[in-house]
Amino acid sequence: MANSKRFHGIFTALVTPMHENGGIDLPSLEQLVQHQITHGIHGFYVGGSTGEGFLMTREERKQVLETVIQASGGRARVVSHIGSMSTMESVELAQHAEAAGAEAISAVVPFYYKVGVREIKKHYETIMAATKLPMIIYHFPGATGVQLSLDFYEEMAKNPQIIGVKFTSLNLFEMEQIRSRCGDDFLIWNGHDEVFAGGALIAADGAVGSTMNMMPSLYTDMYTSIQGGLWEEVRSLQSKANAIISHLMNFDVIPYEKYVLYQQGVISTPTARQPLRQFTSEENEQIHRFLQSNEILSRHSKVNNPS
Protein backbone atom coordinates (compact mmCIF):
# COMPACT_ATOMS: atom_id res chain seq x y z
CA MET A 1 0.00 0.00 0.00
CA ALA A 2 1.30 3.47 -0.90
CA ASN A 3 2.14 5.75 2.01
CA SER A 4 -1.23 6.99 3.24
CA LYS A 5 0.13 9.06 6.12
CA ARG A 6 0.86 12.00 3.82
CA PHE A 7 -2.92 12.31 3.37
CA HIS A 8 -3.62 12.61 7.09
CA GLY A 9 -5.08 15.96 8.12
CA ILE A 10 -7.76 18.38 6.95
CA PHE A 11 -8.65 18.53 3.26
CA THR A 12 -11.21 21.04 2.02
CA ALA A 13 -13.78 19.73 -0.45
CA LEU A 14 -13.49 22.88 -2.52
CA VAL A 15 -16.49 24.69 -3.93
CA THR A 16 -16.12 25.80 -7.54
CA PRO A 17 -16.67 29.58 -7.83
CA MET A 18 -18.72 30.63 -10.83
CA HIS A 19 -19.58 33.84 -12.65
CA GLU A 20 -23.19 35.00 -12.74
CA ASN A 21 -23.52 33.49 -16.23
CA GLY A 22 -22.51 30.07 -14.84
CA GLY A 23 -18.98 30.00 -16.23
CA ILE A 24 -16.07 28.95 -14.01
CA ASP A 25 -14.57 31.90 -12.11
CA LEU A 26 -10.89 30.96 -12.13
CA PRO A 27 -9.59 34.14 -10.40
CA SER A 28 -11.97 33.51 -7.49
CA LEU A 29 -10.87 29.88 -7.38
CA GLU A 30 -7.24 30.96 -7.12
CA GLN A 31 -8.16 33.40 -4.35
CA LEU A 32 -10.08 30.69 -2.51
CA VAL A 33 -7.07 28.37 -2.63
CA GLN A 34 -4.79 31.11 -1.30
CA HIS A 35 -7.28 31.94 1.46
CA GLN A 36 -7.44 28.31 2.53
CA ILE A 37 -3.67 27.91 2.60
CA THR A 38 -3.35 31.10 4.64
CA HIS A 39 -5.64 29.51 7.22
CA GLY A 40 -3.49 26.37 7.42
CA ILE A 41 -5.45 23.82 5.42
CA HIS A 42 -3.49 20.65 4.62
CA GLY A 43 -4.96 19.78 1.25
CA PHE A 44 -7.77 19.99 -1.29
CA TYR A 45 -10.33 17.54 -2.61
CA VAL A 46 -11.23 18.87 -6.07
CA GLY A 47 -14.26 18.21 -8.26
CA GLY A 48 -16.35 16.29 -5.77
CA SER A 49 -19.95 16.76 -4.67
CA THR A 50 -19.30 20.17 -3.08
CA GLY A 51 -17.33 21.22 -6.17
CA GLU A 52 -20.38 20.57 -8.38
CA GLY A 53 -18.26 18.09 -10.32
CA PHE A 54 -21.30 16.33 -11.73
CA LEU A 55 -22.64 19.64 -13.05
CA MET A 56 -19.45 20.41 -14.98
CA THR A 57 -18.14 19.22 -18.32
CA ARG A 58 -15.02 17.07 -18.46
CA GLU A 59 -13.02 20.01 -19.77
CA GLU A 60 -14.22 22.23 -16.93
CA ARG A 61 -13.27 19.57 -14.39
CA LYS A 62 -9.79 19.40 -15.89
CA GLN A 63 -9.44 23.18 -15.92
CA VAL A 64 -10.50 23.49 -12.29
CA LEU A 65 -7.99 20.84 -11.20
CA GLU A 66 -5.15 22.47 -13.12
CA THR A 67 -5.99 25.84 -11.54
CA VAL A 68 -6.00 24.43 -8.01
CA ILE A 69 -2.68 22.62 -8.52
CA GLN A 70 -1.06 25.73 -9.93
CA ALA A 71 -2.48 28.02 -7.23
CA SER A 72 -1.47 25.71 -4.38
CA GLY A 73 2.10 25.60 -5.67
CA GLY A 74 3.01 22.52 -3.66
CA ARG A 75 1.93 24.09 -0.36
CA ALA A 76 -1.05 21.75 0.00
CA ARG A 77 -1.79 18.25 -1.27
CA VAL A 78 -4.28 17.96 -4.10
CA VAL A 79 -6.59 14.98 -4.58
CA SER A 80 -8.71 14.86 -7.72
CA HIS A 81 -12.19 13.38 -7.63
CA ILE A 82 -12.58 11.66 -11.00
CA GLY A 83 -15.80 9.79 -10.28
CA SER A 84 -18.38 9.44 -13.01
CA MET A 85 -21.19 7.11 -14.05
CA SER A 86 -18.95 6.21 -17.01
CA THR A 87 -15.80 4.19 -16.41
CA MET A 88 -14.29 5.57 -19.62
CA GLU A 89 -14.81 9.15 -18.45
CA SER A 90 -13.28 8.35 -15.06
CA VAL A 91 -10.25 6.83 -16.81
CA GLU A 92 -9.79 9.98 -18.90
CA LEU A 93 -10.04 12.21 -15.82
CA ALA A 94 -7.63 9.97 -13.89
CA GLN A 95 -5.02 10.14 -16.62
CA HIS A 96 -5.41 13.90 -16.77
CA ALA A 97 -5.05 14.15 -12.98
CA GLU A 98 -1.76 12.28 -13.12
CA ALA A 99 -0.45 14.43 -15.95
CA ALA A 100 -1.56 17.63 -14.18
CA GLY A 101 0.28 16.75 -10.98
CA ALA A 102 -2.42 15.57 -8.58
CA GLU A 103 -1.11 13.40 -5.75
CA ALA A 104 -4.02 10.97 -5.62
CA ILE A 105 -7.39 10.29 -7.19
CA SER A 106 -10.73 9.47 -5.65
CA ALA A 107 -13.93 8.14 -7.18
CA VAL A 108 -17.46 7.73 -5.97
CA VAL A 109 -19.05 4.42 -6.91
CA PRO A 110 -20.98 4.32 -10.21
CA PHE A 111 -24.56 5.37 -9.52
CA TYR A 112 -27.96 5.55 -11.25
CA TYR A 113 -27.45 2.24 -13.05
CA LYS A 114 -27.92 -0.56 -10.52
CA VAL A 115 -24.66 -2.41 -11.04
CA GLY A 116 -23.43 -5.10 -8.65
CA VAL A 117 -20.34 -5.43 -6.49
CA ARG A 118 -18.43 -7.26 -9.22
CA GLU A 119 -19.01 -4.39 -11.66
CA ILE A 120 -18.07 -1.77 -9.04
CA LYS A 121 -14.83 -3.63 -8.32
CA LYS A 122 -14.06 -3.84 -12.04
CA HIS A 123 -14.81 -0.11 -12.38
CA TYR A 124 -12.11 0.76 -9.84
CA GLU A 125 -9.64 -1.76 -11.25
CA THR A 126 -10.03 -0.34 -14.76
CA ILE A 127 -9.37 3.19 -13.53
CA MET A 128 -6.31 2.14 -11.54
CA ALA A 129 -4.88 0.22 -14.49
CA ALA A 130 -4.77 3.52 -16.39
CA THR A 131 -2.74 5.47 -13.80
CA LYS A 132 -0.08 5.03 -11.13
CA LEU A 133 -1.81 7.41 -8.73
CA PRO A 134 -3.13 6.04 -5.43
CA MET A 135 -6.90 5.61 -5.26
CA ILE A 136 -9.21 6.67 -2.42
CA ILE A 137 -12.69 5.14 -2.59
CA TYR A 138 -15.50 7.65 -2.04
CA HIS A 139 -18.28 6.14 0.08
CA PHE A 140 -21.42 8.32 0.10
CA PRO A 141 -24.48 6.05 0.35
CA GLY A 142 -26.80 8.97 1.11
CA ALA A 143 -26.15 10.38 -2.36
CA THR A 144 -25.40 7.28 -4.45
CA GLY A 145 -27.84 4.82 -2.89
CA VAL A 146 -25.01 2.26 -2.88
CA GLN A 147 -24.08 0.62 0.44
CA LEU A 148 -20.73 -1.13 0.16
CA SER A 149 -20.06 -4.06 2.47
CA LEU A 150 -17.22 -4.54 4.92
CA ASP A 151 -16.15 -7.55 2.85
CA PHE A 152 -15.81 -5.23 -0.17
CA TYR A 153 -13.48 -2.89 1.71
CA GLU A 154 -11.41 -5.73 3.13
CA GLU A 155 -10.93 -7.19 -0.34
CA MET A 156 -10.19 -3.84 -2.02
CA ALA A 157 -7.68 -2.89 0.70
CA LYS A 158 -5.49 -5.79 -0.45
CA ASN A 159 -4.79 -3.83 -3.65
CA PRO A 160 -1.68 -1.72 -2.88
CA GLN A 161 -2.97 1.11 -5.09
CA ILE A 162 -6.07 1.59 -2.94
CA ILE A 163 -4.93 3.57 0.10
CA GLY A 164 -8.21 4.40 1.81
CA VAL A 165 -11.76 5.68 1.83
CA LYS A 166 -13.53 9.02 2.07
CA PHE A 167 -16.25 7.89 4.45
CA THR A 168 -19.30 10.16 4.11
CA SER A 169 -21.76 8.43 6.39
CA LEU A 170 -22.97 8.99 9.95
CA ASN A 171 -22.50 5.29 10.72
CA LEU A 172 -19.40 5.48 12.91
CA PHE A 173 -19.77 1.83 13.86
CA GLU A 174 -19.22 0.96 10.21
CA MET A 175 -16.23 3.32 10.08
CA GLU A 176 -14.66 1.54 13.07
CA GLN A 177 -15.29 -1.83 11.46
CA ILE A 178 -13.50 -0.72 8.28
CA ARG A 179 -10.54 0.20 10.46
CA SER A 180 -10.69 -3.18 12.18
CA ARG A 181 -10.93 -5.08 8.90
CA CYS A 182 -8.46 -3.04 6.81
CA GLY A 183 -5.77 -2.18 9.35
CA ASP A 184 -4.05 0.93 10.63
CA ASP A 185 -2.35 1.79 7.33
CA PHE A 186 -5.69 2.13 5.52
CA LEU A 187 -6.58 5.84 5.26
CA ILE A 188 -10.01 6.82 6.60
CA TRP A 189 -11.27 10.33 5.97
CA ASN A 190 -14.29 11.50 7.94
CA GLY A 191 -16.77 12.93 5.43
CA HIS A 192 -19.58 14.39 7.56
CA ASP A 193 -18.18 17.48 9.26
CA GLU A 194 -20.72 17.43 12.10
CA VAL A 195 -19.25 14.18 13.50
CA PHE A 196 -15.54 14.74 12.87
CA ALA A 197 -14.70 14.62 16.58
CA GLY A 198 -16.43 11.25 16.93
CA GLY A 199 -14.89 9.93 13.74
CA ALA A 200 -11.41 10.97 14.87
CA LEU A 201 -11.87 9.32 18.25
CA ILE A 202 -12.91 6.01 16.73
CA ALA A 203 -11.02 5.65 13.44
CA ALA A 204 -10.53 8.70 11.19
CA ASP A 205 -7.07 9.95 10.17
CA GLY A 206 -8.44 13.32 9.14
CA ALA A 207 -11.38 14.84 7.33
CA VAL A 208 -12.58 15.97 3.93
CA GLY A 209 -15.52 18.31 4.18
CA SER A 210 -17.40 21.16 2.63
CA THR A 211 -17.75 23.45 5.62
CA MET A 212 -13.95 23.80 5.67
CA ASN A 213 -14.54 26.28 2.83
CA MET A 214 -16.09 28.73 5.30
CA MET A 215 -14.00 28.04 8.41
CA PRO A 216 -10.79 26.15 7.60
CA SER A 217 -8.80 27.14 10.69
CA LEU A 218 -11.45 25.77 13.04
CA TYR A 219 -10.87 22.30 11.60
CA THR A 220 -7.08 22.58 11.50
CA ASP A 221 -7.23 23.69 15.15
CA MET A 222 -9.44 20.67 15.88
CA TYR A 223 -6.98 18.35 14.14
CA THR A 224 -4.08 19.80 16.14
CA SER A 225 -6.04 19.25 19.35
CA ILE A 226 -6.86 15.68 18.31
CA GLN A 227 -3.19 14.99 17.70
CA GLY A 228 -2.43 16.35 21.15
CA GLY A 229 -5.19 14.37 22.85
CA LEU A 230 -6.94 17.56 23.99
CA TRP A 231 -10.43 16.11 23.78
CA GLU A 232 -12.23 18.82 25.78
CA GLU A 233 -10.92 21.36 23.25
CA VAL A 234 -11.95 19.06 20.40
CA ARG A 235 -15.47 18.83 21.79
CA SER A 236 -15.65 22.61 22.17
CA LEU A 237 -14.53 23.21 18.58
CA GLN A 238 -16.96 20.59 17.27
CA SER A 239 -19.76 22.36 19.11
CA LYS A 240 -18.81 25.66 17.47
CA ALA A 241 -18.74 24.03 14.03
CA ASN A 242 -22.09 22.36 14.64
CA ALA A 243 -23.78 25.64 15.57
CA ILE A 244 -22.93 26.83 12.06
CA ILE A 245 -23.83 23.52 10.43
CA SER A 246 -27.18 23.57 12.25
CA HIS A 247 -27.97 26.94 10.65
CA LEU A 248 -26.74 25.76 7.26
CA MET A 249 -29.12 22.79 7.37
CA ASN A 250 -32.07 25.19 7.20
CA PHE A 251 -30.97 26.06 3.67
CA ASP A 252 -28.89 24.10 1.13
CA VAL A 253 -25.22 23.23 1.54
CA ILE A 254 -23.47 24.43 -1.62
CA PRO A 255 -25.40 27.69 -2.23
CA TYR A 256 -25.08 28.50 1.50
CA GLU A 257 -21.32 28.01 1.54
CA LYS A 258 -20.90 30.02 -1.64
CA TYR A 259 -22.97 32.87 -0.24
CA VAL A 260 -20.90 32.92 2.96
CA LEU A 261 -17.65 32.92 0.95
CA TYR A 262 -19.05 35.76 -1.15
CA GLN A 263 -19.91 37.74 1.98
CA GLN A 264 -16.48 36.96 3.41
CA GLY A 265 -14.94 38.57 0.33
CA VAL A 266 -13.26 35.35 -0.83
CA ILE A 267 -15.19 34.78 -4.08
CA SER A 268 -16.78 37.28 -6.47
CA THR A 269 -20.33 35.87 -6.73
CA PRO A 270 -22.38 33.26 -4.84
CA THR A 271 -23.57 31.61 -8.06
CA ALA A 272 -24.37 27.89 -7.96
CA ARG A 273 -25.42 26.00 -11.07
CA GLN A 274 -28.93 24.83 -11.68
CA PRO A 275 -30.67 22.72 -10.61
CA LEU A 276 -29.16 23.68 -7.24
CA ARG A 277 -31.30 25.96 -5.09
CA GLN A 278 -31.23 29.68 -5.81
CA PHE A 279 -31.80 31.70 -2.64
CA THR A 280 -34.29 34.52 -2.35
CA SER A 281 -33.13 37.95 -1.16
CA GLU A 282 -34.81 37.23 2.18
CA GLU A 283 -32.86 33.97 2.59
CA ASN A 284 -29.63 35.76 1.69
CA GLU A 285 -30.36 38.35 4.35
CA GLN A 286 -30.95 35.64 6.97
CA ILE A 287 -27.57 34.08 6.18
CA HIS A 288 -25.87 37.48 6.18
CA ARG A 289 -27.24 38.31 9.64
CA PHE A 290 -26.07 34.97 10.99
CA LEU A 291 -22.60 35.44 9.49
CA GLN A 292 -22.29 38.88 11.07
CA SER A 293 -23.21 37.48 14.48
CA ASN A 294 -20.95 34.41 14.33
CA GLU A 295 -17.38 34.88 15.56
CA ILE A 296 -15.96 31.91 13.62
CA LEU A 297 -17.34 32.96 10.24
CA SER A 298 -16.47 36.60 10.85
CA ARG A 299 -12.90 35.67 11.76
CA HIS A 300 -12.48 34.05 8.32
CA SER A 301 -13.75 37.13 6.49
CA LYS A 302 -11.34 39.03 4.27
CA VAL A 303 -13.73 41.98 4.52
CA ASN A 304 -13.52 42.16 8.32
CA ASN A 305 -9.89 41.10 8.45
CA PRO A 306 -8.08 42.42 5.36
CA SER A 307 -4.52 41.16 4.96
CSV table of C-alpha atoms in Angstrom, one decimal:
chain,number,residue,atom,x,y,z
A,1,MET,CA,0.0,0.0,0.0
A,2,ALA,CA,1.3,3.5,-0.9
A,3,ASN,CA,2.1,5.8,2.0
A,4,SER,CA,-1.2,7.0,3.2
A,5,LYS,CA,0.1,9.1,6.1
A,6,ARG,CA,0.9,12.0,3.8
A,7,PHE,CA,-2.9,12.3,3.4
A,8,HIS,CA,-3.6,12.6,7.1
A,9,GLY,CA,-5.1,16.0,8.1
A,10,ILE,CA,-7.8,18.4,6.9
A,11,PHE,CA,-8.7,18.5,3.3
A,12,THR,CA,-11.2,21.0,2.0
A,13,ALA,CA,-13.8,19.7,-0.4
A,14,LEU,CA,-13.5,22.9,-2.5
A,15,VAL,CA,-16.5,24.7,-3.9
A,16,THR,CA,-16.1,25.8,-7.5
A,17,PRO,CA,-16.7,29.6,-7.8
A,18,MET,CA,-18.7,30.6,-10.8
A,19,HIS,CA,-19.6,33.8,-12.6
A,20,GLU,CA,-23.2,35.0,-12.7
A,21,ASN,CA,-23.5,33.5,-16.2
A,22,GLY,CA,-22.5,30.1,-14.8
A,23,GLY,CA,-19.0,30.0,-16.2
A,24,ILE,CA,-16.1,29.0,-14.0
A,25,ASP,CA,-14.6,31.9,-12.1
A,26,LEU,CA,-10.9,31.0,-12.1
A,27,PRO,CA,-9.6,34.1,-10.4
A,28,SER,CA,-12.0,33.5,-7.5
A,29,LEU,CA,-10.9,29.9,-7.4
A,30,GLU,CA,-7.2,31.0,-7.1
A,31,GLN,CA,-8.2,33.4,-4.3
A,32,LEU,CA,-10.1,30.7,-2.5
A,33,VAL,CA,-7.1,28.4,-2.6
A,34,GLN,CA,-4.8,31.1,-1.3
A,35,HIS,CA,-7.3,31.9,1.5
A,36,GLN,CA,-7.4,28.3,2.5
A,37,ILE,CA,-3.7,27.9,2.6
A,38,THR,CA,-3.3,31.1,4.6
A,39,HIS,CA,-5.6,29.5,7.2
A,40,GLY,CA,-3.5,26.4,7.4
A,41,ILE,CA,-5.5,23.8,5.4
A,42,HIS,CA,-3.5,20.7,4.6
A,43,GLY,CA,-5.0,19.8,1.2
A,44,PHE,CA,-7.8,20.0,-1.3
A,45,TYR,CA,-10.3,17.5,-2.6
A,46,VAL,CA,-11.2,18.9,-6.1
A,47,GLY,CA,-14.3,18.2,-8.3
A,48,GLY,CA,-16.4,16.3,-5.8
A,49,SER,CA,-19.9,16.8,-4.7
A,50,THR,CA,-19.3,20.2,-3.1
A,51,GLY,CA,-17.3,21.2,-6.2
A,52,GLU,CA,-20.4,20.6,-8.4
A,53,GLY,CA,-18.3,18.1,-10.3
A,54,PHE,CA,-21.3,16.3,-11.7
A,55,LEU,CA,-22.6,19.6,-13.0
A,56,MET,CA,-19.5,20.4,-15.0
A,57,THR,CA,-18.1,19.2,-18.3
A,58,ARG,CA,-15.0,17.1,-18.5
A,59,GLU,CA,-13.0,20.0,-19.8
A,60,GLU,CA,-14.2,22.2,-16.9
A,61,ARG,CA,-13.3,19.6,-14.4
A,62,LYS,CA,-9.8,19.4,-15.9
A,63,GLN,CA,-9.4,23.2,-15.9
A,64,VAL,CA,-10.5,23.5,-12.3
A,65,LEU,CA,-8.0,20.8,-11.2
A,66,GLU,CA,-5.2,22.5,-13.1
A,67,THR,CA,-6.0,25.8,-11.5
A,68,VAL,CA,-6.0,24.4,-8.0
A,69,ILE,CA,-2.7,22.6,-8.5
A,70,GLN,CA,-1.1,25.7,-9.9
A,71,ALA,CA,-2.5,28.0,-7.2
A,72,SER,CA,-1.5,25.7,-4.4
A,73,GLY,CA,2.1,25.6,-5.7
A,74,GLY,CA,3.0,22.5,-3.7
A,75,ARG,CA,1.9,24.1,-0.4
A,76,ALA,CA,-1.0,21.7,0.0
A,77,ARG,CA,-1.8,18.2,-1.3
A,78,VAL,CA,-4.3,18.0,-4.1
A,79,VAL,CA,-6.6,15.0,-4.6
A,80,SER,CA,-8.7,14.9,-7.7
A,81,HIS,CA,-12.2,13.4,-7.6
A,82,ILE,CA,-12.6,11.7,-11.0
A,83,GLY,CA,-15.8,9.8,-10.3
A,84,SER,CA,-18.4,9.4,-13.0
A,85,MET,CA,-21.2,7.1,-14.0
A,86,SER,CA,-19.0,6.2,-17.0
A,87,THR,CA,-15.8,4.2,-16.4
A,88,MET,CA,-14.3,5.6,-19.6
A,89,GLU,CA,-14.8,9.2,-18.4
A,90,SER,CA,-13.3,8.3,-15.1
A,91,VAL,CA,-10.2,6.8,-16.8
A,92,GLU,CA,-9.8,10.0,-18.9
A,93,LEU,CA,-10.0,12.2,-15.8
A,94,ALA,CA,-7.6,10.0,-13.9
A,95,GLN,CA,-5.0,10.1,-16.6
A,96,HIS,CA,-5.4,13.9,-16.8
A,97,ALA,CA,-5.0,14.2,-13.0
A,98,GLU,CA,-1.8,12.3,-13.1
A,99,ALA,CA,-0.4,14.4,-16.0
A,100,ALA,CA,-1.6,17.6,-14.2
A,101,GLY,CA,0.3,16.8,-11.0
A,102,ALA,CA,-2.4,15.6,-8.6
A,103,GLU,CA,-1.1,13.4,-5.7
A,104,ALA,CA,-4.0,11.0,-5.6
A,105,ILE,CA,-7.4,10.3,-7.2
A,106,SER,CA,-10.7,9.5,-5.6
A,107,ALA,CA,-13.9,8.1,-7.2
A,108,VAL,CA,-17.5,7.7,-6.0
A,109,VAL,CA,-19.1,4.4,-6.9
A,110,PRO,CA,-21.0,4.3,-10.2
A,111,PHE,CA,-24.6,5.4,-9.5
A,112,TYR,CA,-28.0,5.5,-11.2
A,113,TYR,CA,-27.5,2.2,-13.1
A,114,LYS,CA,-27.9,-0.6,-10.5
A,115,VAL,CA,-24.7,-2.4,-11.0
A,116,GLY,CA,-23.4,-5.1,-8.7
A,117,VAL,CA,-20.3,-5.4,-6.5
A,118,ARG,CA,-18.4,-7.3,-9.2
A,119,GLU,CA,-19.0,-4.4,-11.7
A,120,ILE,CA,-18.1,-1.8,-9.0
A,121,LYS,CA,-14.8,-3.6,-8.3
A,122,LYS,CA,-14.1,-3.8,-12.0
A,123,HIS,CA,-14.8,-0.1,-12.4
A,124,TYR,CA,-12.1,0.8,-9.8
A,125,GLU,CA,-9.6,-1.8,-11.3
A,126,THR,CA,-10.0,-0.3,-14.8
A,127,ILE,CA,-9.4,3.2,-13.5
A,128,MET,CA,-6.3,2.1,-11.5
A,129,ALA,CA,-4.9,0.2,-14.5
A,130,ALA,CA,-4.8,3.5,-16.4
A,131,THR,CA,-2.7,5.5,-13.8
A,132,LYS,CA,-0.1,5.0,-11.1
A,133,LEU,CA,-1.8,7.4,-8.7
A,134,PRO,CA,-3.1,6.0,-5.4
A,135,MET,CA,-6.9,5.6,-5.3
A,136,ILE,CA,-9.2,6.7,-2.4
A,137,ILE,CA,-12.7,5.1,-2.6
A,138,TYR,CA,-15.5,7.7,-2.0
A,139,HIS,CA,-18.3,6.1,0.1
A,140,PHE,CA,-21.4,8.3,0.1
A,141,PRO,CA,-24.5,6.1,0.3
A,142,GLY,CA,-26.8,9.0,1.1
A,143,ALA,CA,-26.1,10.4,-2.4
A,144,THR,CA,-25.4,7.3,-4.4
A,145,GLY,CA,-27.8,4.8,-2.9
A,146,VAL,CA,-25.0,2.3,-2.9
A,147,GLN,CA,-24.1,0.6,0.4
A,148,LEU,CA,-20.7,-1.1,0.2
A,149,SER,CA,-20.1,-4.1,2.5
A,150,LEU,CA,-17.2,-4.5,4.9
A,151,ASP,CA,-16.1,-7.6,2.9
A,152,PHE,CA,-15.8,-5.2,-0.2
A,153,TYR,CA,-13.5,-2.9,1.7
A,154,GLU,CA,-11.4,-5.7,3.1
A,155,GLU,CA,-10.9,-7.2,-0.3
A,156,MET,CA,-10.2,-3.8,-2.0
A,157,ALA,CA,-7.7,-2.9,0.7
A,158,LYS,CA,-5.5,-5.8,-0.5
A,159,ASN,CA,-4.8,-3.8,-3.6
A,160,PRO,CA,-1.7,-1.7,-2.9
A,161,GLN,CA,-3.0,1.1,-5.1
A,162,ILE,CA,-6.1,1.6,-2.9
A,163,ILE,CA,-4.9,3.6,0.1
A,164,GLY,CA,-8.2,4.4,1.8
A,165,VAL,CA,-11.8,5.7,1.8
A,166,LYS,CA,-13.5,9.0,2.1
A,167,PHE,CA,-16.3,7.9,4.5
A,168,THR,CA,-19.3,10.2,4.1
A,169,SER,CA,-21.8,8.4,6.4
A,170,LEU,CA,-23.0,9.0,9.9
A,171,ASN,CA,-22.5,5.3,10.7
A,172,LEU,CA,-19.4,5.5,12.9
A,173,PHE,CA,-19.8,1.8,13.9
A,174,GLU,CA,-19.2,1.0,10.2
A,175,MET,CA,-16.2,3.3,10.1
A,176,GLU,CA,-14.7,1.5,13.1
A,177,GLN,CA,-15.3,-1.8,11.5
A,178,ILE,CA,-13.5,-0.7,8.3
A,179,ARG,CA,-10.5,0.2,10.5
A,180,SER,CA,-10.7,-3.2,12.2
A,181,ARG,CA,-10.9,-5.1,8.9
A,182,CYS,CA,-8.5,-3.0,6.8
A,183,GLY,CA,-5.8,-2.2,9.3
A,184,ASP,CA,-4.1,0.9,10.6
A,185,ASP,CA,-2.3,1.8,7.3
A,186,PHE,CA,-5.7,2.1,5.5
A,187,LEU,CA,-6.6,5.8,5.3
A,188,ILE,CA,-10.0,6.8,6.6
A,189,TRP,CA,-11.3,10.3,6.0
A,190,ASN,CA,-14.3,11.5,7.9
A,191,GLY,CA,-16.8,12.9,5.4
A,192,HIS,CA,-19.6,14.4,7.6
A,193,ASP,CA,-18.2,17.5,9.3
A,194,GLU,CA,-20.7,17.4,12.1
A,195,VAL,CA,-19.3,14.2,13.5
A,196,PHE,CA,-15.5,14.7,12.9
A,197,ALA,CA,-14.7,14.6,16.6
A,198,GLY,CA,-16.4,11.2,16.9
A,199,GLY,CA,-14.9,9.9,13.7
A,200,ALA,CA,-11.4,11.0,14.9
A,201,LEU,CA,-11.9,9.3,18.3
A,202,ILE,CA,-12.9,6.0,16.7
A,203,ALA,CA,-11.0,5.7,13.4
A,204,ALA,CA,-10.5,8.7,11.2
A,205,ASP,CA,-7.1,9.9,10.2
A,206,GLY,CA,-8.4,13.3,9.1
A,207,ALA,CA,-11.4,14.8,7.3
A,208,VAL,CA,-12.6,16.0,3.9
A,209,GLY,CA,-15.5,18.3,4.2
A,210,SER,CA,-17.4,21.2,2.6
A,211,THR,CA,-17.8,23.5,5.6
A,212,MET,CA,-13.9,23.8,5.7
A,213,ASN,CA,-14.5,26.3,2.8
A,214,MET,CA,-16.1,28.7,5.3
A,215,MET,CA,-14.0,28.0,8.4
A,216,PRO,CA,-10.8,26.2,7.6
A,217,SER,CA,-8.8,27.1,10.7
A,218,LEU,CA,-11.5,25.8,13.0
A,219,TYR,CA,-10.9,22.3,11.6
A,220,THR,CA,-7.1,22.6,11.5
A,221,ASP,CA,-7.2,23.7,15.1
A,222,MET,CA,-9.4,20.7,15.9
A,223,TYR,CA,-7.0,18.3,14.1
A,224,THR,CA,-4.1,19.8,16.1
A,225,SER,CA,-6.0,19.3,19.4
A,226,ILE,CA,-6.9,15.7,18.3
A,227,GLN,CA,-3.2,15.0,17.7
A,228,GLY,CA,-2.4,16.3,21.2
A,229,GLY,CA,-5.2,14.4,22.8
A,230,LEU,CA,-6.9,17.6,24.0
A,231,TRP,CA,-10.4,16.1,23.8
A,232,GLU,CA,-12.2,18.8,25.8
A,233,GLU,CA,-10.9,21.4,23.2
A,234,VAL,CA,-11.9,19.1,20.4
A,235,ARG,CA,-15.5,18.8,21.8
A,236,SER,CA,-15.7,22.6,22.2
A,237,LEU,CA,-14.5,23.2,18.6
A,238,GLN,CA,-17.0,20.6,17.3
A,239,SER,CA,-19.8,22.4,19.1
A,240,LYS,CA,-18.8,25.7,17.5
A,241,ALA,CA,-18.7,24.0,14.0
A,242,ASN,CA,-22.1,22.4,14.6
A,243,ALA,CA,-23.8,25.6,15.6
A,244,ILE,CA,-22.9,26.8,12.1
A,245,ILE,CA,-23.8,23.5,10.4
A,246,SER,CA,-27.2,23.6,12.2
A,247,HIS,CA,-28.0,26.9,10.7
A,248,LEU,CA,-26.7,25.8,7.3
A,249,MET,CA,-29.1,22.8,7.4
A,250,ASN,CA,-32.1,25.2,7.2
A,251,PHE,CA,-31.0,26.1,3.7
A,252,ASP,CA,-28.9,24.1,1.1
A,253,VAL,CA,-25.2,23.2,1.5
A,254,ILE,CA,-23.5,24.4,-1.6
A,255,PRO,CA,-25.4,27.7,-2.2
A,256,TYR,CA,-25.1,28.5,1.5
A,257,GLU,CA,-21.3,28.0,1.5
A,258,LYS,CA,-20.9,30.0,-1.6
A,259,TYR,CA,-23.0,32.9,-0.2
A,260,VAL,CA,-20.9,32.9,3.0
A,261,LEU,CA,-17.7,32.9,0.9
A,262,TYR,CA,-19.1,35.8,-1.2
A,263,GLN,CA,-19.9,37.7,2.0
A,264,GLN,CA,-16.5,37.0,3.4
A,265,GLY,CA,-14.9,38.6,0.3
A,266,VAL,CA,-13.3,35.4,-0.8
A,267,ILE,CA,-15.2,34.8,-4.1
A,268,SER,CA,-16.8,37.3,-6.5
A,269,THR,CA,-20.3,35.9,-6.7
A,270,PRO,CA,-22.4,33.3,-4.8
A,271,THR,CA,-23.6,31.6,-8.1
A,272,ALA,CA,-24.4,27.9,-8.0
A,273,ARG,CA,-25.4,26.0,-11.1
A,274,GLN,CA,-28.9,24.8,-11.7
A,275,PRO,CA,-30.7,22.7,-10.6
A,276,LEU,CA,-29.2,23.7,-7.2
A,277,ARG,CA,-31.3,26.0,-5.1
A,278,GLN,CA,-31.2,29.7,-5.8
A,279,PHE,CA,-31.8,31.7,-2.6
A,280,THR,CA,-34.3,34.5,-2.3
A,281,SER,CA,-33.1,37.9,-1.2
A,282,GLU,CA,-34.8,37.2,2.2
A,283,GLU,CA,-32.9,34.0,2.6
A,284,ASN,CA,-29.6,35.8,1.7
A,285,GLU,CA,-30.4,38.4,4.4
A,286,GLN,CA,-31.0,35.6,7.0
A,287,ILE,CA,-27.6,34.1,6.2
A,288,HIS,CA,-25.9,37.5,6.2
A,289,ARG,CA,-27.2,38.3,9.6
A,290,PHE,CA,-26.1,35.0,11.0
A,291,LEU,CA,-22.6,35.4,9.5
A,292,GLN,CA,-22.3,38.9,11.1
A,293,SER,CA,-23.2,37.5,14.5
A,294,ASN,CA,-20.9,34.4,14.3
A,295,GLU,CA,-17.4,34.9,15.6
A,296,ILE,CA,-16.0,31.9,13.6
A,297,LEU,CA,-17.3,33.0,10.2
A,298,SER,CA,-16.5,36.6,10.8
A,299,ARG,CA,-12.9,35.7,11.8
A,300,HIS,CA,-12.5,34.0,8.3
A,301,SER,CA,-13.8,37.1,6.5
A,302,LYS,CA,-11.3,39.0,4.3
A,303,VAL,CA,-13.7,42.0,4.5
A,304,ASN,CA,-13.5,42.2,8.3
A,305,ASN,CA,-9.9,41.1,8.5
A,306,PRO,CA,-8.1,42.4,5.4
A,307,SER,CA,-4.5,41.2,5.0
